[in-house]
mmCIF file of C-alpha atoms in Angstrom:
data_model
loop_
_atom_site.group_PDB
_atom_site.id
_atom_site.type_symbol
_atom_site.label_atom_id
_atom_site.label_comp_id
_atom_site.label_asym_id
_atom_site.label_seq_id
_atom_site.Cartn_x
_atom_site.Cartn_y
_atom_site.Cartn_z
ATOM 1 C CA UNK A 1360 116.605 76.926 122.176
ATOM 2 C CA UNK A 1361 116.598 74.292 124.825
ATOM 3 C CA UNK A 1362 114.514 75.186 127.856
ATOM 4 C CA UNK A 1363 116.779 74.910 130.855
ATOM 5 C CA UNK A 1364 117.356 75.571 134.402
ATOM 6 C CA UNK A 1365 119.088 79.728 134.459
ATOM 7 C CA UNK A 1366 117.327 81.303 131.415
ATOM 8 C CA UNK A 1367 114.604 83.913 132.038
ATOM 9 C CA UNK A 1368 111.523 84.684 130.380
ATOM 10 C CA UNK A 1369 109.284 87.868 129.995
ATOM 11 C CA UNK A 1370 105.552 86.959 130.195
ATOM 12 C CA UNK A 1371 102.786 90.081 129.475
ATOM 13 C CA UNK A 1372 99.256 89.028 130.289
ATOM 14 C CA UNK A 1373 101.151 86.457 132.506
ATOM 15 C CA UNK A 1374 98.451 86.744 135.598
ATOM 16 C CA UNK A 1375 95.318 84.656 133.717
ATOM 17 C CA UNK A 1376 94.762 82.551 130.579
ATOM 18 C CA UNK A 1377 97.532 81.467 128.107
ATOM 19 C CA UNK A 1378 100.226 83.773 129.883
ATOM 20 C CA UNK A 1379 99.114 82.131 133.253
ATOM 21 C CA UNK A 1380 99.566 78.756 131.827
ATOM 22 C CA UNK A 1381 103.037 79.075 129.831
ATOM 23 C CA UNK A 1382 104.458 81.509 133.330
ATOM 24 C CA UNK A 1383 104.245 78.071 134.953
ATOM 25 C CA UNK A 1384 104.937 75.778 132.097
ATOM 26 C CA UNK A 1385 108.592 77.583 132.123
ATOM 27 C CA UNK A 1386 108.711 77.613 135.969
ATOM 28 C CA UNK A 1387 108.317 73.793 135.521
ATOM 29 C CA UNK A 1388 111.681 73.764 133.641
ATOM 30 C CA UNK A 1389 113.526 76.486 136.247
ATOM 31 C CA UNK A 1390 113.256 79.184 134.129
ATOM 32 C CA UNK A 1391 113.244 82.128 136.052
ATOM 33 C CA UNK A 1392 110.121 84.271 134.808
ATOM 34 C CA UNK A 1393 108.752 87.958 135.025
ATOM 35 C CA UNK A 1394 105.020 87.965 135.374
ATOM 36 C CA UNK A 1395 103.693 91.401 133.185
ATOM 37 C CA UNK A 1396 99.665 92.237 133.869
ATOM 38 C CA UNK A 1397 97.649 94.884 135.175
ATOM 39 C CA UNK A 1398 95.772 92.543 137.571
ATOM 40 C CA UNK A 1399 97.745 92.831 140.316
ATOM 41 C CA UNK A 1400 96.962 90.659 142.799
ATOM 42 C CA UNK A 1401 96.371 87.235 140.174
ATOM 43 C CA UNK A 1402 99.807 88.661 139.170
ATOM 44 C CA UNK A 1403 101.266 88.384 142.768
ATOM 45 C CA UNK A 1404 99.843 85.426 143.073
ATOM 46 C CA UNK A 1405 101.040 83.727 139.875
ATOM 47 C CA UNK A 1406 104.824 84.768 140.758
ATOM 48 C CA UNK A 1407 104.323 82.549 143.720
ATOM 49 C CA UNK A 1408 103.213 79.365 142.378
ATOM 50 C CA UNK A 1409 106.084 80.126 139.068
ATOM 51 C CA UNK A 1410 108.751 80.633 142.750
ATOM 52 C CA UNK A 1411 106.736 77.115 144.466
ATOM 53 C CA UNK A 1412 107.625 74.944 140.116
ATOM 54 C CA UNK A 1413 110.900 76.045 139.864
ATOM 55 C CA UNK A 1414 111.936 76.157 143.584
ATOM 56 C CA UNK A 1415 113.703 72.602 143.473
ATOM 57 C CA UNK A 1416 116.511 73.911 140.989
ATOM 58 C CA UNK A 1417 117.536 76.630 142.727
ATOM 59 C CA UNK A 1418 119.202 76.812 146.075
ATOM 60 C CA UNK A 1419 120.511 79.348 147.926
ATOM 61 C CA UNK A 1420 119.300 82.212 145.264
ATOM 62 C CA UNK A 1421 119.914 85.921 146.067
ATOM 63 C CA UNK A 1422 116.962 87.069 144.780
ATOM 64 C CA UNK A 1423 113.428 86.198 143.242
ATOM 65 C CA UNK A 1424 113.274 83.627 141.165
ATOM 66 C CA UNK A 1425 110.025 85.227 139.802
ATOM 67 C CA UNK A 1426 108.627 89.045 140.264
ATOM 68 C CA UNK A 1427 105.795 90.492 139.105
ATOM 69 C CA UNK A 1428 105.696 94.243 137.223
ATOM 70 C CA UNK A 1429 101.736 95.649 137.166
ATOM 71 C CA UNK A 1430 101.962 97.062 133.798
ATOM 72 C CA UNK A 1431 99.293 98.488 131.291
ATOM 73 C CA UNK A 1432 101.110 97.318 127.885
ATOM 74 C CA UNK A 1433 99.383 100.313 126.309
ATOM 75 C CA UNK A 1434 101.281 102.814 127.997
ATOM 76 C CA UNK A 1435 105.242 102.408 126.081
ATOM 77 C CA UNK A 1436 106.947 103.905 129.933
ATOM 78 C CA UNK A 1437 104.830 101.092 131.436
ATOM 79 C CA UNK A 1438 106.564 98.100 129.434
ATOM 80 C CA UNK A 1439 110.314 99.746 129.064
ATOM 81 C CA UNK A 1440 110.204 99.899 132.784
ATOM 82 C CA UNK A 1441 108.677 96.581 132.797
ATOM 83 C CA UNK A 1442 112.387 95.161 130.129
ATOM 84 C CA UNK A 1443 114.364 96.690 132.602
ATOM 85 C CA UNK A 1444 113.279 95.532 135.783
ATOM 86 C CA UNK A 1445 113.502 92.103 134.190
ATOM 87 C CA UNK A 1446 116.667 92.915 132.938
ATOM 88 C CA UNK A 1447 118.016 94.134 136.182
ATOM 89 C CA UNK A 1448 116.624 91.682 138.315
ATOM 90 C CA UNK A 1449 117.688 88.454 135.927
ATOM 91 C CA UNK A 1450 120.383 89.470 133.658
ATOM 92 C CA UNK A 1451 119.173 89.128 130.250
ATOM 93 C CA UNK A 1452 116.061 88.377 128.611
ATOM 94 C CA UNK A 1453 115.726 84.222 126.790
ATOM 95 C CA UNK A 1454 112.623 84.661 126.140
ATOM 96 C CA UNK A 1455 109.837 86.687 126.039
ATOM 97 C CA UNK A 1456 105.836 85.987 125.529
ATOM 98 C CA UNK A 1457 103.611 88.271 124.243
ATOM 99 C CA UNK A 1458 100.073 87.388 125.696
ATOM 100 C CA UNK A 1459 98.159 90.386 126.850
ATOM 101 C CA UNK A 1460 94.708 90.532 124.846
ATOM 102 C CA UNK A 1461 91.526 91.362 125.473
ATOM 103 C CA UNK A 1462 88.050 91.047 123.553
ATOM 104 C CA UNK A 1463 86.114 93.987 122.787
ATOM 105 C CA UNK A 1464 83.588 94.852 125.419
ATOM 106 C CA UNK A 1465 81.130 96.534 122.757
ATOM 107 C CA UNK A 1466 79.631 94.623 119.798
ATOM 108 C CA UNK A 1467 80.829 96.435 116.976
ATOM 109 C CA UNK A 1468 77.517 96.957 115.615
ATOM 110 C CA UNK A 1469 76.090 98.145 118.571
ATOM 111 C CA UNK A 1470 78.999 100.733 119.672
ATOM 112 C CA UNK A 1471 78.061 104.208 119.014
ATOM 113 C CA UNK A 1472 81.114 105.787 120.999
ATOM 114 C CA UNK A 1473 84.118 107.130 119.324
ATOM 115 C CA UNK A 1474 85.980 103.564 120.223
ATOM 116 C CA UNK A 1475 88.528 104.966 123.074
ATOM 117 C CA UNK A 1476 87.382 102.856 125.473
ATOM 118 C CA UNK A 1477 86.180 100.000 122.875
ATOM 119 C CA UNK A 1478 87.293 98.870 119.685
ATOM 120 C CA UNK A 1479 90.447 101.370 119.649
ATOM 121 C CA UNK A 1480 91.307 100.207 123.251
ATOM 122 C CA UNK A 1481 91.220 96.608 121.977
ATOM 123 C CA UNK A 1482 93.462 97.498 118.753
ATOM 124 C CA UNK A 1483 96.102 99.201 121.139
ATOM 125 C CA UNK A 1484 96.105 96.100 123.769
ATOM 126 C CA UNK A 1485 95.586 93.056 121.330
ATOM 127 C CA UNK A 1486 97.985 94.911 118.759
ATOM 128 C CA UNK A 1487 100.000 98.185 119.213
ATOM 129 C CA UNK A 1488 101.441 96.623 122.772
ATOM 130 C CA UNK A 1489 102.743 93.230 120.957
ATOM 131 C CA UNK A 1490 104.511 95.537 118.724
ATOM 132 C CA UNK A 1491 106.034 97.842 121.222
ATOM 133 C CA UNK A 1492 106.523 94.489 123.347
ATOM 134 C CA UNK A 1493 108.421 92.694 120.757
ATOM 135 C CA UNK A 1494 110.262 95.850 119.554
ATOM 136 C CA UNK A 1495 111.834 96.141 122.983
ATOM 137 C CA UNK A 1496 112.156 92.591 123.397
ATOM 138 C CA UNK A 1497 114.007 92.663 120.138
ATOM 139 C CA UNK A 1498 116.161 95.773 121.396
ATOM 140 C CA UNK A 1499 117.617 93.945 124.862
ATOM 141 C CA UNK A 1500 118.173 90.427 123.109
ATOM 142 C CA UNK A 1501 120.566 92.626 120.693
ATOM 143 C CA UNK A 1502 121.956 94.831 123.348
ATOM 144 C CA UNK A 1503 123.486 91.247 124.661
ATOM 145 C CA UNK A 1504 124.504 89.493 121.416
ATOM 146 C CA UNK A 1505 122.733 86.647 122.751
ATOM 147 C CA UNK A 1506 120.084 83.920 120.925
ATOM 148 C CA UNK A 1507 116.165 84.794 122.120
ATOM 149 C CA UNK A 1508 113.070 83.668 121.068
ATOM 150 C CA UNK A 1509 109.774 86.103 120.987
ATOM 151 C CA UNK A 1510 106.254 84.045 121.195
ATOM 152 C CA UNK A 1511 103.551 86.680 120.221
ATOM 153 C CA UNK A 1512 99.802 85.231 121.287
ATOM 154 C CA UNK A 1513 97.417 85.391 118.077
ATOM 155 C CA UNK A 1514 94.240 83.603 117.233
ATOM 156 C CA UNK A 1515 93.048 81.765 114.523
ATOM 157 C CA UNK A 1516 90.409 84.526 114.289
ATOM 158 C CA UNK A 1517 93.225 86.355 112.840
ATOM 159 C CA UNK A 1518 93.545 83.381 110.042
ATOM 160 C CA UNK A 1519 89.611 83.220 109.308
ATOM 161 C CA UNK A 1520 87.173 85.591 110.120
ATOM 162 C CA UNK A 1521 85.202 86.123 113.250
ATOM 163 C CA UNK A 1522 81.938 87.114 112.648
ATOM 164 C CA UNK A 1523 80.974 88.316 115.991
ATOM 165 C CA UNK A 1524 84.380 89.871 116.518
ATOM 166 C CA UNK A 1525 85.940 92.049 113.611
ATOM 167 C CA UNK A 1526 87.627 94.413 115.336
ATOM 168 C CA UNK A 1527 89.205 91.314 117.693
ATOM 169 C CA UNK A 1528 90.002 89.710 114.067
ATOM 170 C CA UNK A 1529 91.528 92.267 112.940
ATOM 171 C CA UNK A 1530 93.708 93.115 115.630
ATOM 172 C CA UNK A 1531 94.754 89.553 115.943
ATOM 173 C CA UNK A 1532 95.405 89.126 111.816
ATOM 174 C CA UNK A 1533 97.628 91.865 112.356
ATOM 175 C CA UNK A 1534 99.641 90.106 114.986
ATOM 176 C CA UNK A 1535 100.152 87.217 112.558
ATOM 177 C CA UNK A 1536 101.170 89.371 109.948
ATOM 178 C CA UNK A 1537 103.927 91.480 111.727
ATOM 179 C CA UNK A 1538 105.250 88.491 113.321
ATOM 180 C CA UNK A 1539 105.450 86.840 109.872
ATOM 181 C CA UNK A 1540 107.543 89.467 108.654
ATOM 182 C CA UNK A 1541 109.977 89.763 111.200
ATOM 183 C CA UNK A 1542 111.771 86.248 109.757
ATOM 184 C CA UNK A 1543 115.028 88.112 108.997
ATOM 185 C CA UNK A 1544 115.408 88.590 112.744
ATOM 186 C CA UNK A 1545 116.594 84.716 112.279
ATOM 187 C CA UNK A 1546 120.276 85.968 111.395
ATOM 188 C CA UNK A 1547 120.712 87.875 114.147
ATOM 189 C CA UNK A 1548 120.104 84.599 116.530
ATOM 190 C CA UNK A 1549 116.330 86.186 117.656
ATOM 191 C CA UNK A 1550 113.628 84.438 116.226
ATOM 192 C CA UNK A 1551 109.562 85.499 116.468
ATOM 193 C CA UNK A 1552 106.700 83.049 116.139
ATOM 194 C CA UNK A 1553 103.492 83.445 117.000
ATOM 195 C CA UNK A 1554 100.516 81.086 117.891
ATOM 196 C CA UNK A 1555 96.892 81.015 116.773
ATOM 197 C CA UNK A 1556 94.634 78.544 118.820
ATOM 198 C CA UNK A 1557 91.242 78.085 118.474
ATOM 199 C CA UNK A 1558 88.968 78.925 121.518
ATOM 200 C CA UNK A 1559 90.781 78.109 124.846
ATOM 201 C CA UNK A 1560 89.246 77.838 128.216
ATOM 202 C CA UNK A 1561 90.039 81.199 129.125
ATOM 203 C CA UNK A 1562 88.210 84.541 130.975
ATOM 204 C CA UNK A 1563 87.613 85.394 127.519
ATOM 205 C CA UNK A 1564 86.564 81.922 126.288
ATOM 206 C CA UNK A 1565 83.694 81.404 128.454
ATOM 207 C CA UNK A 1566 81.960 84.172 126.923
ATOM 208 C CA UNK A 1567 81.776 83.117 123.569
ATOM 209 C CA UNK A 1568 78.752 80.895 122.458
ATOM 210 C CA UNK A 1569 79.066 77.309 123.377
ATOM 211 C CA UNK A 1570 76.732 76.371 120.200
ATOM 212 C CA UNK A 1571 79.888 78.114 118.394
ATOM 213 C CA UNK A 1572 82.759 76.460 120.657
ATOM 214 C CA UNK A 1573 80.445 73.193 119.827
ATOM 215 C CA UNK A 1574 80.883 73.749 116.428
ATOM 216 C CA UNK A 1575 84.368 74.339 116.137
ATOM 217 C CA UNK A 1576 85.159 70.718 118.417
ATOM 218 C CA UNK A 1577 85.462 72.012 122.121
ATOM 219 C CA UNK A 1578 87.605 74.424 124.150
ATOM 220 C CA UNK A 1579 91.399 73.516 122.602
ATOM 221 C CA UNK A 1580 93.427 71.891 125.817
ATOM 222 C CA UNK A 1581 95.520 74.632 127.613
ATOM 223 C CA UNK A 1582 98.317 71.406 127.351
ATOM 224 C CA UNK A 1583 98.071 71.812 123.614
ATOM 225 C CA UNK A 1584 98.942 75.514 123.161
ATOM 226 C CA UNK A 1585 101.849 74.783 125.779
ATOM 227 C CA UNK A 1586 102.835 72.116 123.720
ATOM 228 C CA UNK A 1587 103.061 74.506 120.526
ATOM 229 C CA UNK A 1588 104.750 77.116 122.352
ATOM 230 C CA UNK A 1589 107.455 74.840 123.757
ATOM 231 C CA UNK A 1590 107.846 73.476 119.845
ATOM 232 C CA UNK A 1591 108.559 77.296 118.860
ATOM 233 C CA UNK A 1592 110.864 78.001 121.056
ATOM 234 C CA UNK A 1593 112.872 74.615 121.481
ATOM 235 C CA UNK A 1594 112.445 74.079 117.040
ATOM 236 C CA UNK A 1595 115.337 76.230 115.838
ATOM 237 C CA UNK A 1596 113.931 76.285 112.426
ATOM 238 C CA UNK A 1597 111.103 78.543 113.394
ATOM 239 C CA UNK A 1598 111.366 81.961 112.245
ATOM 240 C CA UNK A 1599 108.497 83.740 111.185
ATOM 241 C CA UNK A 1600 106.301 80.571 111.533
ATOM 242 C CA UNK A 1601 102.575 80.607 112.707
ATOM 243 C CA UNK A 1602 100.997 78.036 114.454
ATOM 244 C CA UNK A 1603 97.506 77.290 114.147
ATOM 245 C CA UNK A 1604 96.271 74.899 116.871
ATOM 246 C CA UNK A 1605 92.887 73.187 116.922
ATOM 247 C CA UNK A 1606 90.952 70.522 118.072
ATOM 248 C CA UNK A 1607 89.763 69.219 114.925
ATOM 249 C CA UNK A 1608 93.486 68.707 113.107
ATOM 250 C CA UNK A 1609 95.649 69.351 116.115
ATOM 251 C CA UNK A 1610 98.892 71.325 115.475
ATOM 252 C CA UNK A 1611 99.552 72.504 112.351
ATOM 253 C CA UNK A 1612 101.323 75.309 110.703
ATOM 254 C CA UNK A 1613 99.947 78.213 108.477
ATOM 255 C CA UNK A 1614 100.378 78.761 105.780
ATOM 256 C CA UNK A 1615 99.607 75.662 104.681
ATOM 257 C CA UNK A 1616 101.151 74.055 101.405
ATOM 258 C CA UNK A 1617 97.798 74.701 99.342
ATOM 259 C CA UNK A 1618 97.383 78.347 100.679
ATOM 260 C CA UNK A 1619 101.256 79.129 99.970
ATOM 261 C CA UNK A 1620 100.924 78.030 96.827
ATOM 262 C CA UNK A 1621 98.327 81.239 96.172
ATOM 263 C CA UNK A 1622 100.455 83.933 97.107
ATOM 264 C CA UNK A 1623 103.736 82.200 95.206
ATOM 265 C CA UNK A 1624 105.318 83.747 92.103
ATOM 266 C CA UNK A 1625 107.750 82.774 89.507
ATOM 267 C CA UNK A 1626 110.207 84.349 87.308
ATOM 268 C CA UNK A 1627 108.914 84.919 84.045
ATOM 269 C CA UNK A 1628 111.983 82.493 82.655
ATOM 270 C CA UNK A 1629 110.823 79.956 84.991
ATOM 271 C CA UNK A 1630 109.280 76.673 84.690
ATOM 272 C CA UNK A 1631 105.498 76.169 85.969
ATOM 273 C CA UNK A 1632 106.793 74.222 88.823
ATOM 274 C CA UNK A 1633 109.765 76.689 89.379
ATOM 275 C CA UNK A 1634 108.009 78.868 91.744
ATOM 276 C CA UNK A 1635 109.142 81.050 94.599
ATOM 277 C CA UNK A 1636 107.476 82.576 97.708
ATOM 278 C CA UNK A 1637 107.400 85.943 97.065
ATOM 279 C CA UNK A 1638 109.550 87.018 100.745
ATOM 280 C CA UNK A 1639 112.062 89.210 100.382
ATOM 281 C CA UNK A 1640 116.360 87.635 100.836
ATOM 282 C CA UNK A 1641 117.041 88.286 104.442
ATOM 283 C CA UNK A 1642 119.628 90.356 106.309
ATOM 284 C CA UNK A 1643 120.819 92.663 103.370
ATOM 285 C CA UNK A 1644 118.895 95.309 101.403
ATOM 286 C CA UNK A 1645 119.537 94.589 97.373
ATOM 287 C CA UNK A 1646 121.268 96.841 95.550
ATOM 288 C CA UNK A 1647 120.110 99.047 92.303
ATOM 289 C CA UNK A 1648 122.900 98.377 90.631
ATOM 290 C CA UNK A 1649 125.424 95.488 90.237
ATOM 291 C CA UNK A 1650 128.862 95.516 88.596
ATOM 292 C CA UNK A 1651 129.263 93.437 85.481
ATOM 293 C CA UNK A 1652 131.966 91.919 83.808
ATOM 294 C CA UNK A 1653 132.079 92.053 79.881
ATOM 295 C CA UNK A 1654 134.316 90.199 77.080
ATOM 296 C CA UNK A 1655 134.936 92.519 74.016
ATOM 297 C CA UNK A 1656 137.503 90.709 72.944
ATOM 298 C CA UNK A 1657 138.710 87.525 72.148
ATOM 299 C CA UNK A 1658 141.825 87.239 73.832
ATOM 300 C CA UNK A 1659 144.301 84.506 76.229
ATOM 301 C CA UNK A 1660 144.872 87.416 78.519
ATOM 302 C CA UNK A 1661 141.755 87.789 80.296
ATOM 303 C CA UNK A 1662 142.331 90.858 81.857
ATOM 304 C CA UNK A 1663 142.843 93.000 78.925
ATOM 305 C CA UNK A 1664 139.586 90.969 77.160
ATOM 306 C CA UNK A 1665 137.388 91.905 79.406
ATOM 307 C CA UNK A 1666 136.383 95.314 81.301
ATOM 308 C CA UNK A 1667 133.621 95.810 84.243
ATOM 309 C CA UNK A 1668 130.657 98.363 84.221
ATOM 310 C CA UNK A 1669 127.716 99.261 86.251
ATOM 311 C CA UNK A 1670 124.570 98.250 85.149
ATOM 312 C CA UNK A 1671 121.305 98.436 86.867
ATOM 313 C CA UNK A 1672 119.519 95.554 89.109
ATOM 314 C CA UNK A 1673 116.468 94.115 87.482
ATOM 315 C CA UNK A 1674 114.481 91.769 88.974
ATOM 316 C CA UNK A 1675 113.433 88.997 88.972
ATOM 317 C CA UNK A 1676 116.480 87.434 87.816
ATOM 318 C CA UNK A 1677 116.880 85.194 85.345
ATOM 319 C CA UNK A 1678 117.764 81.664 85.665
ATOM 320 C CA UNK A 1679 120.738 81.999 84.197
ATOM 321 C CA UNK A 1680 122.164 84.661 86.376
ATOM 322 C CA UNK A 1681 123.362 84.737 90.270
ATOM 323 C CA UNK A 1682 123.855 87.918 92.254
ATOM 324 C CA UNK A 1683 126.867 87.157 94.663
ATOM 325 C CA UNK A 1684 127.402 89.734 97.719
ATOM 326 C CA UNK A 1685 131.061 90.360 98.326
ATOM 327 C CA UNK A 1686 131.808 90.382 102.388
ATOM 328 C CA UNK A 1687 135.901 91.537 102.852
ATOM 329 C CA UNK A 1688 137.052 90.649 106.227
ATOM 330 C CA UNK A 1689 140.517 91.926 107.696
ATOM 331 C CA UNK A 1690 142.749 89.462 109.885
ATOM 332 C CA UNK A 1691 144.635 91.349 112.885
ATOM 333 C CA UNK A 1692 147.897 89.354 112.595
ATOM 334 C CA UNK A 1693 149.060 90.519 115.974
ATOM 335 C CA UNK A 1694 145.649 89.104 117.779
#
């Protein structure tokens, strides 16, 4: 999708941080852009400075070129109201940036409460909400038979383990995982990606351990993780991808070749090197059974040589045999 001047953009988490930072990356290429937090008044104030970036290509404009919704993303009346203002407001929905996330308050070790306020609370904000979020982002961008592209925020503590944060892991290696999966989206014109940077200069940054953000090669540049969001939406081959961004190797996606290769499997027919990712065809369910054409006889006319029969699906198939789907399309003549 090319970033220009007249598409609109849905930002959660949009007042601070990586929401903050992509809000007025977009603004800088006149998208119009819906700021979605619970801060209020950062939010107010980041609507501003997205109206002050992307004030030179509008003129004359009827209405906001940015608003901000205050919106807890755990609460599912919160964000539908939050789609629909957008939609009302802007027309559509281009884009929409799932970056709400918070850390959890209580070490994990150390919490003795029943997690409402704590670890659950972190689960349903760093997880649940991007679900909901991108289930109703998915919902408008079909409602308008229109291309859109979904950027869900991870981490790469959702690649590797976070010692000092397992509930945070978790929540975030979830993220990556149901964005993964949501590839066959790609056929309907909406595609999902999701990014995973290393420690960012963020609220939540600060607070870790510099010895640790030492370790791992510095706070990742907020230009970098703009830079891989931009490449997600603008690369049109991106569905289902997962960017891992650090300062050490830079930007690079996951997984990568080597850990594929793990997870691959192969027909038992097939070569060593014939192997497949084990991913499921996309856009159509297979069937259990197939129809199959036999010979019993030997015969110039083919039709009375040969008779069809249903026989069941087994798979993997061999590498001999092709399963063709039959699509019949009728033809108005009058239109």
């Amino acid at each position: 999708m090319e970033l220009k001047p007249g598409l609109s953009a849905l930002v959660t988490g949009g007042a601070s941080g990586i929401g903050k930072a992509l809000s007025l990356a977009l603004a800088r290429k006149g998208l119009f852009v819906t700021i979605v937090d619970f801060a209020e008044e950062k939010g107010k104030e980041v609507a501003c400075l997205v109206e002050k970036e992307n004030s030179g290509f509008h003129e004359k404009l009827e209405f906001h070129s940015a608003i901000f919704v205050k919106c807890d993303v755990t609460n599912p009346r919160d964000i539908t109201l939050a789609f629909e203002k957008h939609v009302a407001t802007f027309g559509g929905l281009d884009i929409c940036i799932n970056s709400a996330g918070i850390g959890n308050p209580v070490p994990f070790k150390d919490d003795q409460t029943d997690g409402t306020k704590t670890w659950r609370h972190t689960i349903n904000v760093n997880l649940v909400a991007v679900i909901d979020c991108t289930r109703l982002a998915i919902k408008t961008m079909q409602a308008q038979q229109r291309p859109g592209v979904i950027i869900n925020v991870g981490s790469s503590a959702g690649l590797y383990p976070l010692l000092l944060g397992p509930v945070y892991s978790a929540s975030k290696g979830g993220v990556i995982m149901f964005t993964r999966s949501l590839t066959p989206y790609k056929r309907q014109g909406i595609r999902v990606n999701v990014l995973c940077p290393e420690f960012v200069r963020t609220e939540m940054g600060e607070k870790m351990d510099p010895k640790l953000i030492s370790l791992m090669g510095g706070f990742v540049p907020m230009e970098m993780v703009v830079k891989g969001a931009f490449e997600l939406i603008t690369d049109e081959s991106r569905a289902g991808s997962c960017l891992w961004i650090t300062n050490r190797r830079g930007l690079e996606y996951w997984p990568t070749p080597a850990e594929e290769a793990k997870y691959t499997v192969r027909s038992s027919s097939s070569s060593r090197n014939d192997m497949i990712s084990f991913q499921a065809p996309l856009g159509f369910q297979l069937p259990h059974n197939f129809k199959k054409l036999v010979v019993h006889t030997l015969s110039f006319h083919f039709r009375d040589s040969t008779h069809i029969i249903n026989a069941p699906l087994k798979l993997p198939l061999e590498s001999d045999q092709v399963l063709l789907k039959v699509i019949y399309a009728g033809v108005n003549a009058g239109d």
